[in-house]
Short mmCIF file of C-alpha atoms in Angstrom, two decimals:
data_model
loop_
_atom_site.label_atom_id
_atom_site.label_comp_id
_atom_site.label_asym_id
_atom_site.label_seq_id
_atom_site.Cartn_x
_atom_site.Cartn_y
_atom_site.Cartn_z
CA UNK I 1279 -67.00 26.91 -26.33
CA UNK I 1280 -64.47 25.69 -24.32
CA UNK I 1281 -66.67 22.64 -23.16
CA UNK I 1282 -67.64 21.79 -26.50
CA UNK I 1283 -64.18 21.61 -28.00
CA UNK I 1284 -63.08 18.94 -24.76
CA UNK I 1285 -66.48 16.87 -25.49
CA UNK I 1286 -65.76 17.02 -28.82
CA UNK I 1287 -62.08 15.74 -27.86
CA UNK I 1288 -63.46 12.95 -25.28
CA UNK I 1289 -66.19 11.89 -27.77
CA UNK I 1290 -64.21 11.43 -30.85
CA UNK I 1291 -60.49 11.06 -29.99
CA UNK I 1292 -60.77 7.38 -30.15
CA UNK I 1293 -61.19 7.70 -34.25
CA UNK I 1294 -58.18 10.52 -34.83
CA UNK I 1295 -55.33 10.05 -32.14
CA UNK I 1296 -54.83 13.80 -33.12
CA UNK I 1297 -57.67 15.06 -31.96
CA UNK I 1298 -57.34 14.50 -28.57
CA UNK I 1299 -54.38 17.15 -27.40
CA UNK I 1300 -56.40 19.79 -30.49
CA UNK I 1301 -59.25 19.59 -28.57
CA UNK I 1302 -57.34 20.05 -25.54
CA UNK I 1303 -55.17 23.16 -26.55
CA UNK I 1304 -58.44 24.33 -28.06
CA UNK I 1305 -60.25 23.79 -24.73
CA UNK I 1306 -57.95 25.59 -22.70
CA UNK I 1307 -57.36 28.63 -24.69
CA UNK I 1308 -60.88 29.17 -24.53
CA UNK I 1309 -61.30 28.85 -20.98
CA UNK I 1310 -58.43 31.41 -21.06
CA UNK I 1311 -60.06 33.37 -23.14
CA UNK I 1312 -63.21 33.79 -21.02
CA UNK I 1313 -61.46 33.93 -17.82
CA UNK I 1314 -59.80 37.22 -19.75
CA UNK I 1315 -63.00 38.60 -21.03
CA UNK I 1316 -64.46 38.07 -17.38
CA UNK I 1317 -61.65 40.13 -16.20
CA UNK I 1318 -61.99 42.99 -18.90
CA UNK I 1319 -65.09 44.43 -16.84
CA UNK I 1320 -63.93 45.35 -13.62
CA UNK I 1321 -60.17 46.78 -15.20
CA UNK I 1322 -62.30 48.95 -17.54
CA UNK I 1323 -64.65 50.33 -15.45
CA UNK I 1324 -61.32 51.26 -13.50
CA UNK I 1325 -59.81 52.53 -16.80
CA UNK I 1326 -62.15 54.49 -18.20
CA UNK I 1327 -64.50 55.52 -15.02
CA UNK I 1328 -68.23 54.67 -14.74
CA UNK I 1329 -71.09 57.25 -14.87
CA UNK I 1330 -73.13 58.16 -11.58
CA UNK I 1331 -75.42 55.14 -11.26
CA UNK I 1332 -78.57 58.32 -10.40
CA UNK I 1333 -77.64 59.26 -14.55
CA UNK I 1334 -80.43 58.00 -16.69
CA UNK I 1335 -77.89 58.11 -19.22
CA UNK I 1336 -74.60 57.36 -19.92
CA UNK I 1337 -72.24 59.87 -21.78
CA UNK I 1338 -70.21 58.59 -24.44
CA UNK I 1339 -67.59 56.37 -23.72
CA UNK I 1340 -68.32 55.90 -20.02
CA UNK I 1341 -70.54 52.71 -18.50
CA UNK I 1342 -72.99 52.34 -15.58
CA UNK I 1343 -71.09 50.91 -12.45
CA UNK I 1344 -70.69 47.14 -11.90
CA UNK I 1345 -73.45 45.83 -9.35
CA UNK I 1346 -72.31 43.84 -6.36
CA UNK I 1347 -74.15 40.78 -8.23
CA UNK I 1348 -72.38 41.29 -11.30
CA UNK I 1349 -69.09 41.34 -9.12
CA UNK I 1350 -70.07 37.88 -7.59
CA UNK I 1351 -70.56 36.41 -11.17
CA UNK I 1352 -67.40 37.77 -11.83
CA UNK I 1353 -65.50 36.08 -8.90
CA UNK I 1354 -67.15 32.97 -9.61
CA UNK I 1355 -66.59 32.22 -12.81
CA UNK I 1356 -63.16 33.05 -11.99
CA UNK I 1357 -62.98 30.27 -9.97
CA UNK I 1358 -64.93 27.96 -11.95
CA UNK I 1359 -62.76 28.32 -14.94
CA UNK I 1360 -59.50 27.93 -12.79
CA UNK I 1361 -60.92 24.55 -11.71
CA UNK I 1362 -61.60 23.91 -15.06
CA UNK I 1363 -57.86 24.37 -16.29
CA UNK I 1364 -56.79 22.81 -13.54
CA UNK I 1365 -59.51 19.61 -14.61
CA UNK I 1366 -57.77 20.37 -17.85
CA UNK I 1367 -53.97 19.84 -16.23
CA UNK I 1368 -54.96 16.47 -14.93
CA UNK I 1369 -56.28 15.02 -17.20
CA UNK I 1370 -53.89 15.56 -20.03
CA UNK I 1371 -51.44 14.59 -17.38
CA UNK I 1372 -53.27 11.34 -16.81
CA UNK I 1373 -54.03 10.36 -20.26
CA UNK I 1374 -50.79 11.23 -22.20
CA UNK I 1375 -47.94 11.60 -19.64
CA UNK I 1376 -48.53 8.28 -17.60
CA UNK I 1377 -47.61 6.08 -20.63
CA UNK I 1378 -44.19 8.00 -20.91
CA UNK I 1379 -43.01 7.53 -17.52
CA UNK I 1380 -41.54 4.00 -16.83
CA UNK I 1381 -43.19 1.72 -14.44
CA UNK I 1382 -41.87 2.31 -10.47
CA UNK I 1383 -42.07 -1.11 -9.30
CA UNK I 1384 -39.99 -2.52 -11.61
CA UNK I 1385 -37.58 -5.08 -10.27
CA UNK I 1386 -33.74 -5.60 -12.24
CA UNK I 1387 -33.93 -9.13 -10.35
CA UNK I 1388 -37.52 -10.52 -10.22
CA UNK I 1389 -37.95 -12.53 -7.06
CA UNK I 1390 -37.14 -16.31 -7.15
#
């Protein structure tokens, strides 16, 4: 969702100068949101407790143990979605915040 909302952004923020930082906010808070949701799984199996993985079912309330695999998804699209806030950083930092900041070069006397 995430993705969508910054192509959406990159795509049409040339017709709606608004759009642009929407679709950016919007972006991020959904790449927030997943990077939360990713980290829901391993706090509540922690929480609540997980049911012997031998069970061939589950009692009520409990879930079946995180597999190493689903551990390694976890960790990576931790990572992935911290690069992609950190995309995110730059390039609002590039597109909006470079025009405030005054030229460096800028001479008082220009040479003669």
């Amino acid at each position: 969702m995430g993705a969508i909302a910054l192509a959406g952004g990159a795509i049409f923020s040339w017709r709606m100068q608004w759009l642009g930082p929407v679709a950016y906010a919007a972006g991020t808070l959904a790449i927030l949101y997943a990077i939360l949701i990713a980290l829901s799984l391993p706090v509540r199996l922690a929480g609540e407790g997980a049911c012997p993985a031998a069970a061939t079912s589950c009692p009520l309330g409990f879930e079946r143990p995180a597999t190493p695999a689903e551990m390694d998804v976890i960790y990576i699209t931790v990572a992935t979605a911290s690069l992609a806030l950190l995309l995110i950083f730059m390039a609002v930092e590039l597109r909006y915040f470079r025009s405030l900041r005054p030229a460096r070069n800028t001479h008082k006397n220009p040479p003669s």
